[in-house]
CSV table of C-alpha atoms in Angstrom, one decimal:
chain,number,residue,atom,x,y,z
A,860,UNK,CA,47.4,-96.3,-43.3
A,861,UNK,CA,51.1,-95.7,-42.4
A,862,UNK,CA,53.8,-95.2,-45.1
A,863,UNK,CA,56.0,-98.5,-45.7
A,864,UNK,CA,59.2,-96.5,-44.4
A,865,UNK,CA,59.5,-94.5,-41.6
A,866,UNK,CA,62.7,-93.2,-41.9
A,867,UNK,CA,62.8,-89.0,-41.9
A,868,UNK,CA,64.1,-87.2,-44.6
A,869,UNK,CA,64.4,-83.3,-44.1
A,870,UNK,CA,64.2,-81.3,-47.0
A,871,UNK,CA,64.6,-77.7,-47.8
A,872,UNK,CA,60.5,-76.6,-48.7
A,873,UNK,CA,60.6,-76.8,-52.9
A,874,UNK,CA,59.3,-73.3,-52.8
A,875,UNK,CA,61.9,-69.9,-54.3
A,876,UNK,CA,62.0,-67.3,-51.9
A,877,UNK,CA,60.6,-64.9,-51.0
A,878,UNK,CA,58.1,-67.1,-49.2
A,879,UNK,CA,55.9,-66.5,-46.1
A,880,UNK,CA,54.9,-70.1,-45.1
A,881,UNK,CA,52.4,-68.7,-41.9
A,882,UNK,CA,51.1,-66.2,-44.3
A,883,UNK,CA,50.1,-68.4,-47.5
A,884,UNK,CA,49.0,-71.3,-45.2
A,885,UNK,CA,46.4,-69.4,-43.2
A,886,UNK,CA,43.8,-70.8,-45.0
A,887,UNK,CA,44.4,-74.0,-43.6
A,888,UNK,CA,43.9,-72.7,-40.3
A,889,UNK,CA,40.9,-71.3,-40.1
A,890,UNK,CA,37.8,-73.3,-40.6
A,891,UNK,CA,39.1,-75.6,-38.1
A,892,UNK,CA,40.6,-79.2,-38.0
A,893,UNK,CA,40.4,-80.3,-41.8
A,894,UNK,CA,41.9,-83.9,-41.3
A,895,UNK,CA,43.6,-83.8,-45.0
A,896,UNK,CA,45.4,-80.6,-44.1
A,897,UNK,CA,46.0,-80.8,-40.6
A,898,UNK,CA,47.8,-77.9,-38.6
A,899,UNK,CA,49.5,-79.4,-35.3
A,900,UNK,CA,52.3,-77.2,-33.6
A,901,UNK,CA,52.8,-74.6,-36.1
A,902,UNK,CA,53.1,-77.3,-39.4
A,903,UNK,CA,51.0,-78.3,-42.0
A,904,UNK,CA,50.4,-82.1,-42.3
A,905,UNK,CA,49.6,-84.1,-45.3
A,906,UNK,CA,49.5,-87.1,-46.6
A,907,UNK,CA,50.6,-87.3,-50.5
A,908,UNK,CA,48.8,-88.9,-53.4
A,909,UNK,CA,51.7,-92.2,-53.1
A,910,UNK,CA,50.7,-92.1,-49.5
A,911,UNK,CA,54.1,-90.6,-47.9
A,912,UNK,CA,53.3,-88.1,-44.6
A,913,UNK,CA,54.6,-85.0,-44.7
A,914,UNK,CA,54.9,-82.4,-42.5
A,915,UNK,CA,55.5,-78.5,-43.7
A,916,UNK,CA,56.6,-76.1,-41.5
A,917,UNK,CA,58.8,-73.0,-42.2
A,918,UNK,CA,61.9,-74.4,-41.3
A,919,UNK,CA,61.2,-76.8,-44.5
A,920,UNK,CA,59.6,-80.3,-45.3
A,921,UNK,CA,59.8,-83.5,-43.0
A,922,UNK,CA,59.0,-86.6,-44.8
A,923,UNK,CA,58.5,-90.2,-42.9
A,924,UNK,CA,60.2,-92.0,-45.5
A,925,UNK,CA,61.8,-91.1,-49.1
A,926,UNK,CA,60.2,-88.7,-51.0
A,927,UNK,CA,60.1,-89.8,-54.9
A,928,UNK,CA,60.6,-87.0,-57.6
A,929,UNK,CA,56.7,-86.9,-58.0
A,930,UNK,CA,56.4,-86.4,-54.0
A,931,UNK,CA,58.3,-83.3,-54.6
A,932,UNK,CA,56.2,-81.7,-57.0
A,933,UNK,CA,53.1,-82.1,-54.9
A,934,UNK,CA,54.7,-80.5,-52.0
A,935,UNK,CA,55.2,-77.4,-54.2
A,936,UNK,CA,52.5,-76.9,-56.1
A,937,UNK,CA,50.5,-77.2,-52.7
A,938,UNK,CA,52.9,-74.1,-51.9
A,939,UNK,CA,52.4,-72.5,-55.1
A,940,UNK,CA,55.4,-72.7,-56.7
A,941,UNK,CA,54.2,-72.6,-60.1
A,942,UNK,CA,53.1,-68.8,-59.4
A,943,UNK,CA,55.7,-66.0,-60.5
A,944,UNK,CA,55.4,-63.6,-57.6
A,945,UNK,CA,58.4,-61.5,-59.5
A,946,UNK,CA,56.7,-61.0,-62.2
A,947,UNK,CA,53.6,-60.0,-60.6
A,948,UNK,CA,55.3,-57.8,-57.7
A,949,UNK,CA,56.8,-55.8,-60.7
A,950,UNK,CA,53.6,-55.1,-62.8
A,951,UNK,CA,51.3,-54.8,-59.8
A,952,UNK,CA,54.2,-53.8,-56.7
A,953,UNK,CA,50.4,-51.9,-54.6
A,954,UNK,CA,49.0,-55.2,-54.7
A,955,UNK,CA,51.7,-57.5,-54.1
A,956,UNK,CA,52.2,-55.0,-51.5
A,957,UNK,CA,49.6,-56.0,-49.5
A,958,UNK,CA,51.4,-59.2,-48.7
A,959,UNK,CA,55.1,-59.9,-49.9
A,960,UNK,CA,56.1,-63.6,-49.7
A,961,UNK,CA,52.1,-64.7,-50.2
A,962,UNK,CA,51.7,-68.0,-52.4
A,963,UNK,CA,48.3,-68.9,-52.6
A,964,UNK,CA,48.1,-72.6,-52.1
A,965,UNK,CA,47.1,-75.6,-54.7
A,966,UNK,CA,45.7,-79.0,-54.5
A,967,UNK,CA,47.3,-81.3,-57.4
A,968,UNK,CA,44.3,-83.6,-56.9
A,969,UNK,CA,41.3,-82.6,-58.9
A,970,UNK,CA,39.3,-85.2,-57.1
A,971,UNK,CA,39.8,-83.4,-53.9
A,972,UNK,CA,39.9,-79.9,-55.4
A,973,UNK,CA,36.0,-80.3,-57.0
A,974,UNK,CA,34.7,-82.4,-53.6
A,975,UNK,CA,35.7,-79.3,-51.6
A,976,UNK,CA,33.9,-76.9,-54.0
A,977,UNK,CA,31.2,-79.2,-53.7
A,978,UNK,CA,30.5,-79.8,-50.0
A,979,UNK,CA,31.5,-75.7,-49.6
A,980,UNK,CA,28.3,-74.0,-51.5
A,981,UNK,CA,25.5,-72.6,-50.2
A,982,UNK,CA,27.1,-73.1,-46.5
A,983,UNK,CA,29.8,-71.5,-44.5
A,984,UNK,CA,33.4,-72.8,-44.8
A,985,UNK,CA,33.2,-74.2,-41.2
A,986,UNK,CA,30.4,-76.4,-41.6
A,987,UNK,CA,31.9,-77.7,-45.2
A,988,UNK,CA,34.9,-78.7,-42.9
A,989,UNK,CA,32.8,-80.5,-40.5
A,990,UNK,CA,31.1,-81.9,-43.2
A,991,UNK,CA,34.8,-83.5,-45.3
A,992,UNK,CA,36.0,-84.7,-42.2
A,993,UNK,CA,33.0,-86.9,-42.1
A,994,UNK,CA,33.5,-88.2,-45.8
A,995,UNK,CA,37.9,-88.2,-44.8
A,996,UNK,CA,36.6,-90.4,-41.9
A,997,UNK,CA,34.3,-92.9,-43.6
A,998,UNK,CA,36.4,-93.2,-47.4
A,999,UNK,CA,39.9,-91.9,-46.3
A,1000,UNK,CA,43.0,-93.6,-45.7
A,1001,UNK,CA,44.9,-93.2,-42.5
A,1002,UNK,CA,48.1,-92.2,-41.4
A,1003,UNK,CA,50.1,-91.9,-38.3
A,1004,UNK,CA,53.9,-90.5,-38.1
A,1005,UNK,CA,55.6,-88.5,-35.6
A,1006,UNK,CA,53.2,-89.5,-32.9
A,1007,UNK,CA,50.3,-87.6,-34.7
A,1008,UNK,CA,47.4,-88.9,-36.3
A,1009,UNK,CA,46.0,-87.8,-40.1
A,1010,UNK,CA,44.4,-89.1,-43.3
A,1011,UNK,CA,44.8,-88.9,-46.8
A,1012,UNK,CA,41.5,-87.5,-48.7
A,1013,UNK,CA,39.9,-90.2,-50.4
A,1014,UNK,CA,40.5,-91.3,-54.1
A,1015,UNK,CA,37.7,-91.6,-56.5
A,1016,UNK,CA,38.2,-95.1,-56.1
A,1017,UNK,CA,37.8,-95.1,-52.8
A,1018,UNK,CA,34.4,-93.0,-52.9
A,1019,UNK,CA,32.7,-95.1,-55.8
A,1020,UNK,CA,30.1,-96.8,-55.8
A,1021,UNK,CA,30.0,-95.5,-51.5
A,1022,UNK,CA,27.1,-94.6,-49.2
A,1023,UNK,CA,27.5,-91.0,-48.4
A,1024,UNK,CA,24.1,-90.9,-46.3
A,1025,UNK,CA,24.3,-89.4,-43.0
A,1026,UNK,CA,27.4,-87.2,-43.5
A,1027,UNK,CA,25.2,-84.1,-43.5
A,1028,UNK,CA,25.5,-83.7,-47.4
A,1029,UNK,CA,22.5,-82.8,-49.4
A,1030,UNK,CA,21.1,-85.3,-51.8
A,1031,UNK,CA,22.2,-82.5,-54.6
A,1032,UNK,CA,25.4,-83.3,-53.2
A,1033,UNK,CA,25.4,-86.7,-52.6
A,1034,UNK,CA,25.0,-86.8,-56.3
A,1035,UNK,CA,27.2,-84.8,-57.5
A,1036,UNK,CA,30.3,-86.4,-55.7
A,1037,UNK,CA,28.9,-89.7,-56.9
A,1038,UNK,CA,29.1,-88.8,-60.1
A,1039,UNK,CA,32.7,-87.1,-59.7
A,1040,UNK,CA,33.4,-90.7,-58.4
A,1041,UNK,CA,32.8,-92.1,-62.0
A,1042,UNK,CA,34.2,-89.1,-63.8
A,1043,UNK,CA,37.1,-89.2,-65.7
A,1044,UNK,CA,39.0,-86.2,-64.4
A,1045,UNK,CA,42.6,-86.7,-66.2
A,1046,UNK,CA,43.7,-84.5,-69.0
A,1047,UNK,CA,42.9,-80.9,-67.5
A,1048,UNK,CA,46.8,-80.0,-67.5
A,1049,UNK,CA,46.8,-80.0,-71.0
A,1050,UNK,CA,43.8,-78.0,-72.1
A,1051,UNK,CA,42.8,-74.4,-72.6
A,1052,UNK,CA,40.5,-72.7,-69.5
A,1053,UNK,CA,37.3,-72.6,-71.7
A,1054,UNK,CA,37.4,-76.6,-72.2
A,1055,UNK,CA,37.9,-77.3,-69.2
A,1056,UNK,CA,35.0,-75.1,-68.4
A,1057,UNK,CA,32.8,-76.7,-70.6
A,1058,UNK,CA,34.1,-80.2,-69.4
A,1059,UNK,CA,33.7,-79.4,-65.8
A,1060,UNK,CA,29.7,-77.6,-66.0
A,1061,UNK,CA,28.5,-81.0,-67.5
A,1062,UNK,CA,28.8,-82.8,-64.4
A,1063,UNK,CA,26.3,-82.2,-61.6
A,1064,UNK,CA,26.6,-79.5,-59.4
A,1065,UNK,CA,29.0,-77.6,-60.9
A,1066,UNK,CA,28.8,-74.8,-62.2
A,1067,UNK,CA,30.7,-71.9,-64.0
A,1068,UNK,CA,32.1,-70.3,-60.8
A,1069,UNK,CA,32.9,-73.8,-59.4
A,1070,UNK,CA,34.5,-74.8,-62.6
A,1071,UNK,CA,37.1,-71.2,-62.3
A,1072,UNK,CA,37.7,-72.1,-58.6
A,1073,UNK,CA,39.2,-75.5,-60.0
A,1074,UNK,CA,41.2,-73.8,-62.6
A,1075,UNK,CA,42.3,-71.2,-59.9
A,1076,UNK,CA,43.3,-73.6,-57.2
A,1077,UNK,CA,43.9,-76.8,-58.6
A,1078,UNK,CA,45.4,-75.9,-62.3
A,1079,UNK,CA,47.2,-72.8,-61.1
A,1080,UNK,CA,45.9,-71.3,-64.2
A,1081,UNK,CA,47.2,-67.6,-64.1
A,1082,UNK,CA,44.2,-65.5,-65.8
A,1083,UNK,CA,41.6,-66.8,-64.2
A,1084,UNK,CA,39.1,-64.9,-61.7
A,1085,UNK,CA,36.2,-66.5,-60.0
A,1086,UNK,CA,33.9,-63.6,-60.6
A,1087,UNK,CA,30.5,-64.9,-59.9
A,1088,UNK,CA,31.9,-66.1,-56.2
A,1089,UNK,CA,30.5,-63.7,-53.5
A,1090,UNK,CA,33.9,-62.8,-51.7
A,1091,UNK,CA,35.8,-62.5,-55.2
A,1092,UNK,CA,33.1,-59.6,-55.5
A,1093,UNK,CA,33.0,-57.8,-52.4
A,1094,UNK,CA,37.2,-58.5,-52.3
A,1095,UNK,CA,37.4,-56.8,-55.9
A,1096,UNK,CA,35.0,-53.9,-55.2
A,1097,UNK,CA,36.4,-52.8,-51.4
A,1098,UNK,CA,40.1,-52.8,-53.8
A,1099,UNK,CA,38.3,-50.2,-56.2
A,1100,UNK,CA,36.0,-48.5,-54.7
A,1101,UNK,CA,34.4,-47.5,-51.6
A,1102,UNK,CA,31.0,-50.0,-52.7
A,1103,UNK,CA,30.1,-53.2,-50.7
A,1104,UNK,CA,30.2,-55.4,-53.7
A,1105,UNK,CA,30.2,-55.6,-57.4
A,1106,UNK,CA,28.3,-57.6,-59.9
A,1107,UNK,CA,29.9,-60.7,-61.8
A,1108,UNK,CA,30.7,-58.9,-65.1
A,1109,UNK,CA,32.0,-55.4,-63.7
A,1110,UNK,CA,34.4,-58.0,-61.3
A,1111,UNK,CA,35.7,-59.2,-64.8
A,1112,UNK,CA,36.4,-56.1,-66.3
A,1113,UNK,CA,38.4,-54.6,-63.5
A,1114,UNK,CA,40.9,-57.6,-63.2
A,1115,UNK,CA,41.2,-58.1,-66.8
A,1116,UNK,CA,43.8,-55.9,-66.9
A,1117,UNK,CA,45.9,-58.1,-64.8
A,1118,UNK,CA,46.0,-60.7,-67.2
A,1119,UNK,CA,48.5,-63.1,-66.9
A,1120,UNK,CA,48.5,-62.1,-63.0
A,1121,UNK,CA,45.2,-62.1,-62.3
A,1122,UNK,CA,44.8,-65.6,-60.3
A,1123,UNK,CA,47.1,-64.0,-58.0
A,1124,UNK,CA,45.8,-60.6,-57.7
A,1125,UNK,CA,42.1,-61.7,-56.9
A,1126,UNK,CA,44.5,-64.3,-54.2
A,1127,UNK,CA,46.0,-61.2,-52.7
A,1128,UNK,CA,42.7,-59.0,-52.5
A,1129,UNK,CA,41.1,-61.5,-50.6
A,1130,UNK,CA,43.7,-61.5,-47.8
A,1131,UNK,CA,42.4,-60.8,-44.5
A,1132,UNK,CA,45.3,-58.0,-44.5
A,1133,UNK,CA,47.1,-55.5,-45.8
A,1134,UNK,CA,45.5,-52.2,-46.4
């Protein structure tokens, strides 16, 4: 599916500086070609919820037609904007240390956000990739702009009521994006973390650490810490001590003290940098 315009607009990315745009979009780098968040030629390439391409780079945003207020919005709070990296550099400067200019992105799609989660556990990140571009290929819409070729992730809509045999998904997993197909997932902006929590754990599949992840990198939420997830733990403990990795509730207690920061502290400790 191609936009109805293909007129480009260039933009400035809707991101305040400082910003590193190779550093907070190396996660879309490397578990290889993710069709929804393609990297071609040193840019990031998406295609928006209203179905406009875009194409990120850090020289700023190329859009193949006109982006709409809402278009905007997506486009930063995929580049974190919502985070306050001044804030945090001032109460935690050794962390933010590690990586100045680092916004951890966020999907605005919860859709997306949970079907990721989903097709992730129990396997490595790789294979989860492998595994969405099967679903991107079979439900997803696509788009081609600028002589490249990728697709929007699908829509519940798009998913319901779908055969998801044969795309390597368990049947565990086949039912749980099934049922995220039917769910209603509207509202989350406006509650607190625990209800969405409790909201999120009644569906199949999906469990406390599953549920944070979603409040982490979909809400933006800023006190959140996926503590029972296995890199969180290792990340948290190498930061504090010289141990190999920490139980859930000791992971809990040593970021609490971040508080409001805490979403981007546990971001920043899981960098494959700094010291």
């Amino acid at each position: 599916m191609a936009h109805a315009a293909q007129r480009l607009t260039r933009l400035p990315l809707p991101v305040e500086r400082p910003y590193d745009f190779e550093l907070s979009t190396f996660r879309f780098r490397l578990f290889g070609d993710d069709l929804a968040s393609r990297w071609i030629d040193g840019g990031l390439h998406r295609v928006l919820r209203s179905g406009l391409p875009v194409r990120l780079d850090a020289t700023g945003m190329t859009a193949w037609g006109d982006p709409e207020e809402a278009d905007i919005a997506e486009v930063a709070h995929l580049l974190g904007a919502p985070f306050d990296l001044d804030s945090f550099a001032a109460a935690h400067p050794d962390v933010h240390a590690r990586a100045p200019g680092f916004r951890p992105p966020l999907l605005a799609d919860p859709f997306e956000m949970l079907v990721t989660s989903i097709t992730a556990q129990q396997i490595s990140l790789r294979a989860a990739c492998i595994i969405r571009g099967g679903l991107i290929l079979r439900f997803g819409r696509r788009a081609a702009a600028g002589g490249n070729e990728w697709w929007a992730f699908p829509r519940q809509h798009d998913i319901r009521g779908g055969d998801l045999t044969g795309l390597k998904l368990s049947a565990m997993k086949m039912r749980s994006i099934a049922a995220l197909g039917e769910a209603d997932l509207s509202g989350f902006e406006a509650m607190e973390d625990e209800a969405v929590i409790e909201r999120l754990v009644e569906l199949p599949g999906i469990g406390r650490w599953t549920a944070e992840w979603f409040l982490a990198r979909c809400l933006g939420r800023p006190g959140v810490v996926a503590a029972g997830d296995l890199g969180v733990r290792k990340a948290v403990a190498r930061w504090f001590s010289d141990e190999p990795i920490w139980p859930e509730q000791r992971v809990r207690e040593a970021m609490a003290p971040f508080g409001e920061h805490t979403n981007l502290a546990v971001h920043y400790l899981l960098l494959p940098t700094g010291g």
